[in-house]
Short mmCIF file of C-alpha atoms in Angstrom, two decimals:
data_model
loop_
_atom_site.label_atom_id
_atom_site.label_comp_id
_atom_site.label_asym_id
_atom_site.label_seq_id
_atom_site.Cartn_x
_atom_site.Cartn_y
_atom_site.Cartn_z
CA UNK A 1 70.34 119.89 61.20
CA UNK A 2 70.98 119.18 57.52
CA UNK A 3 68.42 117.26 55.50
CA UNK A 4 69.32 115.13 52.48
CA UNK A 5 68.00 117.86 50.19
CA UNK A 6 69.97 120.66 51.87
CA UNK A 7 73.12 118.56 51.75
CA UNK A 8 72.65 117.97 48.01
CA UNK A 9 72.09 121.69 47.51
CA UNK A 10 75.33 122.46 49.36
CA UNK A 11 77.30 119.97 47.24
CA UNK A 12 75.80 121.33 44.00
CA UNK A 13 76.73 124.88 44.98
CA UNK A 14 80.25 123.74 45.91
CA UNK A 15 80.60 122.07 42.51
CA UNK A 16 79.38 125.26 40.85
CA UNK A 17 81.90 127.32 42.82
CA UNK A 18 84.79 125.09 41.77
CA UNK A 19 83.88 125.35 38.09
CA UNK A 20 83.58 129.11 38.48
CA UNK A 21 86.97 129.38 40.15
CA UNK A 22 88.63 127.31 37.41
CA UNK A 23 87.10 129.55 34.76
CA UNK A 24 88.38 132.64 36.59
CA UNK A 25 91.86 131.15 36.98
CA UNK A 26 92.31 130.60 33.25
CA UNK A 27 91.22 134.06 32.17
CA UNK A 28 93.85 136.55 31.10
CA UNK A 29 95.54 137.91 34.27
CA UNK A 30 94.54 141.45 33.28
CA UNK A 31 90.87 140.51 32.96
CA UNK A 32 88.95 142.03 35.92
CA UNK A 33 87.29 138.64 36.52
CA UNK A 34 90.64 136.85 36.83
CA UNK A 35 91.47 135.33 40.24
CA UNK A 36 94.99 134.46 41.39
CA UNK A 37 93.91 132.79 44.67
CA UNK A 38 96.71 134.48 46.56
CA UNK A 39 94.47 135.58 49.44
CA UNK A 40 94.00 133.30 52.44
CA UNK A 41 90.23 133.75 52.33
CA UNK A 42 90.21 132.50 48.73
CA UNK A 43 92.27 129.48 49.72
CA UNK A 44 89.91 128.66 52.58
CA UNK A 45 86.86 128.93 50.32
CA UNK A 46 88.48 126.75 47.67
CA UNK A 47 89.53 124.11 50.18
CA UNK A 48 86.00 124.03 51.62
CA UNK A 49 84.48 123.64 48.18
CA UNK A 50 86.96 120.89 47.33
CA UNK A 51 86.14 119.02 50.52
CA UNK A 52 82.42 119.14 49.72
CA UNK A 53 82.47 118.50 45.98
CA UNK A 54 85.65 116.53 45.40
CA UNK A 55 84.26 113.07 46.05
CA UNK A 56 87.07 110.52 45.75
CA UNK A 57 89.49 113.39 44.98
CA UNK A 58 88.61 115.63 47.93
CA UNK A 59 91.92 115.28 49.77
CA UNK A 60 93.92 115.72 46.58
CA UNK A 61 91.88 118.77 45.59
CA UNK A 62 92.63 120.43 48.92
CA UNK A 63 96.33 119.69 48.41
CA UNK A 64 96.15 121.22 44.93
CA UNK A 65 94.42 124.31 46.30
CA UNK A 66 97.19 124.76 48.87
CA UNK A 67 99.91 124.27 46.22
CA UNK A 68 98.27 126.85 43.95
CA UNK A 69 98.01 129.32 46.82
CA UNK A 70 101.68 128.79 47.69
CA UNK A 71 102.71 129.33 44.07
CA UNK A 72 100.61 132.51 43.95
CA UNK A 73 102.69 134.01 46.76
CA UNK A 74 105.81 133.92 44.59
CA UNK A 75 104.28 134.80 41.21
CA UNK A 76 103.48 138.42 40.39
CA UNK A 77 101.02 139.64 37.76
CA UNK A 78 103.65 140.37 35.12
CA UNK A 79 104.99 136.82 35.39
CA UNK A 80 101.47 135.41 35.02
CA UNK A 81 100.82 137.62 31.98
CA UNK A 82 104.08 136.47 30.36
CA UNK A 83 103.26 132.84 31.03
CA UNK A 84 99.68 133.24 29.81
CA UNK A 85 100.85 134.69 26.51
CA UNK A 86 103.52 132.01 26.11
CA UNK A 87 100.99 129.24 26.69
CA UNK A 88 97.91 130.54 24.93
CA UNK A 89 99.29 133.20 22.62
CA UNK A 90 97.29 135.82 20.74
CA UNK A 91 95.72 133.36 18.29
CA UNK A 92 93.76 130.12 18.54
CA UNK A 93 96.92 128.02 18.02
CA UNK A 94 99.25 128.88 20.88
CA UNK A 95 101.42 126.33 22.64
CA UNK A 96 98.25 125.03 24.34
CA UNK A 97 95.10 125.96 22.40
CA UNK A 98 92.30 126.85 24.86
CA UNK A 99 89.66 126.06 22.22
CA UNK A 100 88.11 122.61 21.99
CA UNK A 101 87.70 122.56 18.24
CA UNK A 102 91.43 123.06 17.73
CA UNK A 103 91.71 119.40 18.79
CA UNK A 104 90.57 116.21 17.09
CA UNK A 105 90.95 114.33 13.84
CA UNK A 106 87.38 113.91 12.67
CA UNK A 107 87.80 115.51 9.25
CA UNK A 108 87.44 119.05 7.87
CA UNK A 109 83.78 119.45 8.84
CA UNK A 110 84.07 118.21 12.41
CA UNK A 111 84.97 121.67 13.73
CA UNK A 112 81.78 123.48 12.64
CA UNK A 113 79.71 120.52 13.81
CA UNK A 114 81.32 120.58 17.25
CA UNK A 115 80.93 124.37 17.49
CA UNK A 116 77.26 123.99 16.69
CA UNK A 117 76.89 121.27 19.31
CA UNK A 118 78.53 123.38 22.03
CA UNK A 119 76.59 126.55 21.19
CA UNK A 120 73.44 124.45 21.07
CA UNK A 121 73.88 123.47 24.71
CA UNK A 122 74.17 127.13 25.69
CA UNK A 123 71.20 128.18 23.57
CA UNK A 124 69.01 125.44 25.06
CA UNK A 125 69.37 127.15 28.45
CA UNK A 126 68.97 130.68 27.14
CA UNK A 127 72.68 131.47 27.47
CA UNK A 128 74.71 133.58 25.06
CA UNK A 129 78.27 134.85 24.94
CA UNK A 130 78.89 138.42 25.99
CA UNK A 131 79.55 140.16 22.64
CA UNK A 132 81.95 142.55 24.36
CA UNK A 133 84.28 139.66 25.20
CA UNK A 134 84.70 138.53 21.55
CA UNK A 135 85.20 134.92 22.62
CA UNK A 136 84.36 131.59 21.01
CA UNK A 137 81.83 129.07 22.33
CA UNK A 138 84.50 126.37 22.65
CA UNK A 139 86.91 128.28 24.92
CA UNK A 140 87.81 126.33 28.07
CA UNK A 141 86.48 129.14 30.29
CA UNK A 142 83.12 129.18 28.50
CA UNK A 143 82.71 125.43 28.94
CA UNK A 144 83.67 125.61 32.62
CA UNK A 145 81.23 128.49 33.16
CA UNK A 146 78.47 126.43 31.53
CA UNK A 147 79.03 123.62 34.03
CA UNK A 148 79.12 126.24 36.79
CA UNK A 149 75.67 127.36 35.63
CA UNK A 150 74.31 123.81 35.42
CA UNK A 151 75.42 122.95 38.95
CA UNK A 152 73.85 126.13 40.32
CA UNK A 153 70.67 125.33 38.43
CA UNK A 154 70.72 121.81 39.88
CA UNK A 155 70.83 123.31 43.37
CA UNK A 156 67.78 125.41 42.51
CA UNK A 157 65.79 122.43 41.22
CA UNK A 158 66.55 120.51 44.41
CA UNK A 159 65.49 123.43 46.60
CA UNK A 160 62.23 123.84 44.71
CA UNK A 161 61.44 120.13 44.61
CA UNK A 162 61.60 119.98 40.81
CA UNK A 163 62.62 116.33 40.48
CA UNK A 164 62.12 116.18 36.71
CA UNK A 165 64.15 119.35 36.29
CA UNK A 166 66.97 117.97 38.39
CA UNK A 167 67.00 114.73 36.39
CA UNK A 168 67.28 116.69 33.14
CA UNK A 169 70.03 118.93 34.51
CA UNK A 170 72.11 115.95 35.68
CA UNK A 171 71.58 114.28 32.32
CA UNK A 172 72.78 117.39 30.53
CA UNK A 173 75.84 117.59 32.80
CA UNK A 174 76.69 113.99 32.00
CA UNK A 175 76.35 114.44 28.23
CA UNK A 176 78.34 117.70 28.19
CA UNK A 177 81.05 116.20 30.38
CA UNK A 178 81.24 113.03 28.29
CA UNK A 179 81.38 114.77 24.92
CA UNK A 180 83.43 117.83 25.83
CA UNK A 181 85.21 118.44 29.15
CA UNK A 182 86.10 114.79 29.83
CA UNK A 183 87.97 114.81 26.50
CA UNK A 184 89.06 118.34 25.66
CA UNK A 185 89.20 119.61 29.26
CA UNK A 186 91.46 116.81 30.44
CA UNK A 187 93.70 117.19 27.39
CA UNK A 188 93.90 120.95 27.94
CA UNK A 189 94.91 120.64 31.58
CA UNK A 190 97.41 117.86 30.87
CA UNK A 191 99.04 119.98 28.16
CA UNK A 192 99.26 123.02 30.44
CA UNK A 193 100.87 120.85 33.13
CA UNK A 194 103.39 119.51 30.63
CA UNK A 195 104.29 122.95 29.30
CA UNK A 196 104.26 124.76 32.67
CA UNK A 197 105.70 122.41 35.24
CA UNK A 198 106.62 124.31 38.40
CA UNK A 199 104.68 127.45 37.50
CA UNK A 200 101.46 129.00 38.77
CA UNK A 201 99.62 127.88 35.63
CA UNK A 202 100.97 124.38 36.08
CA UNK A 203 99.58 124.25 39.62
CA UNK A 204 96.25 125.58 38.36
CA UNK A 205 96.15 122.90 35.68
CA UNK A 206 96.76 120.18 38.27
CA UNK A 207 93.76 121.47 40.23
CA UNK A 208 91.66 121.54 37.06
CA UNK A 209 92.61 118.02 36.01
CA UNK A 210 91.94 116.56 39.44
CA UNK A 211 88.56 118.23 39.60
CA UNK A 212 87.49 117.03 36.17
CA UNK A 213 88.51 113.51 37.17
CA UNK A 214 86.36 113.82 40.29
CA UNK A 215 83.43 115.08 38.22
CA UNK A 216 83.82 112.27 35.71
CA UNK A 217 83.64 109.80 38.59
CA UNK A 218 80.57 111.55 40.00
CA UNK A 219 78.78 111.55 36.63
CA UNK A 220 79.90 108.04 35.64
CA UNK A 221 81.89 109.31 32.66
CA UNK A 222 85.30 108.10 31.50
CA UNK A 223 88.03 110.75 31.77
CA UNK A 224 90.38 111.13 28.82
CA UNK A 225 93.75 109.64 29.78
CA UNK A 226 95.60 110.37 26.52
CA UNK A 227 96.15 113.60 24.63
CA UNK A 228 93.68 114.50 21.93
CA UNK A 229 95.61 115.36 18.76
CA UNK A 230 95.63 118.89 17.44
CA UNK A 231 93.38 119.45 14.44
CA UNK A 232 95.27 119.42 11.11
CA UNK A 233 96.21 122.88 9.87
CA UNK A 234 94.62 122.05 6.50
CA UNK A 235 91.19 122.25 8.15
CA UNK A 236 91.55 125.95 9.01
CA UNK A 237 89.56 127.24 6.03
CA UNK A 238 86.36 125.42 7.01
CA UNK A 239 83.60 127.77 8.30
CA UNK A 240 83.36 127.87 12.10
CA UNK A 241 79.65 127.16 12.65
CA UNK A 242 76.50 126.06 10.91
CA UNK A 243 74.65 129.16 12.11
CA UNK A 244 70.89 128.84 11.98
CA UNK A 245 70.71 125.20 13.12
CA UNK A 246 72.43 125.84 16.48
CA UNK A 247 69.24 125.87 18.56
CA UNK A 248 67.90 122.76 16.86
CA UNK A 249 71.19 120.94 17.38
CA UNK A 250 70.95 121.68 21.11
CA UNK A 251 67.47 120.26 21.46
CA UNK A 252 68.40 117.12 19.61
CA UNK A 253 71.64 116.66 21.54
CA UNK A 254 70.16 117.06 25.01
CA UNK A 255 67.10 114.95 24.31
CA UNK A 256 68.98 111.98 22.83
#
């Protein structure tokens, strides 16, 4: 028989799994960690996770999972690679930039400040990017993987009875969602949907958008309903990060 604590652990792990799946979906199709969700067992696992973690969007998430699985049956790897390159390109400014700091209109120094804020969150939990991957902190997959980590960590704090730890983890989730994925993540998925209607990536973006909306509702955060503008090209020469202050920025941001 499930207790309240075990039920909360199960939901946290389901949330973590959904974030992890979304991160895997939006990797390059030739990346060994990429997942197409074309296997029935993957569909079943995704539907189960959506039912547990979807909240007010559970039914819609399960529908999205089924639609993505159906699209996967008629989309081969070469088609996904072609679509991935068309959407995201070989630079930071493809049709749909997958980097958060390519969006916004806060002035020429907003990009390094935002990069420092994002990396600060990771550093505060002892996380670092794999140098082999040569990726930026603000990539959509990195941000989704961070939330995947936080939800798994929340499950651990519940299991171990660490109430203060759980409170801090939930608080961090709420701040990161509010300042990053609720804005950039929703814009990213909406843009992919617009540019890829009827494709596998379009179906994946619908799943991502619905899940972020469910998470915003869970965390009492407002989801972005309008596109964030792309950052002006004139800002491109500004340095990408403030460097040594990243750890300090994280501590200040999380403890606000």
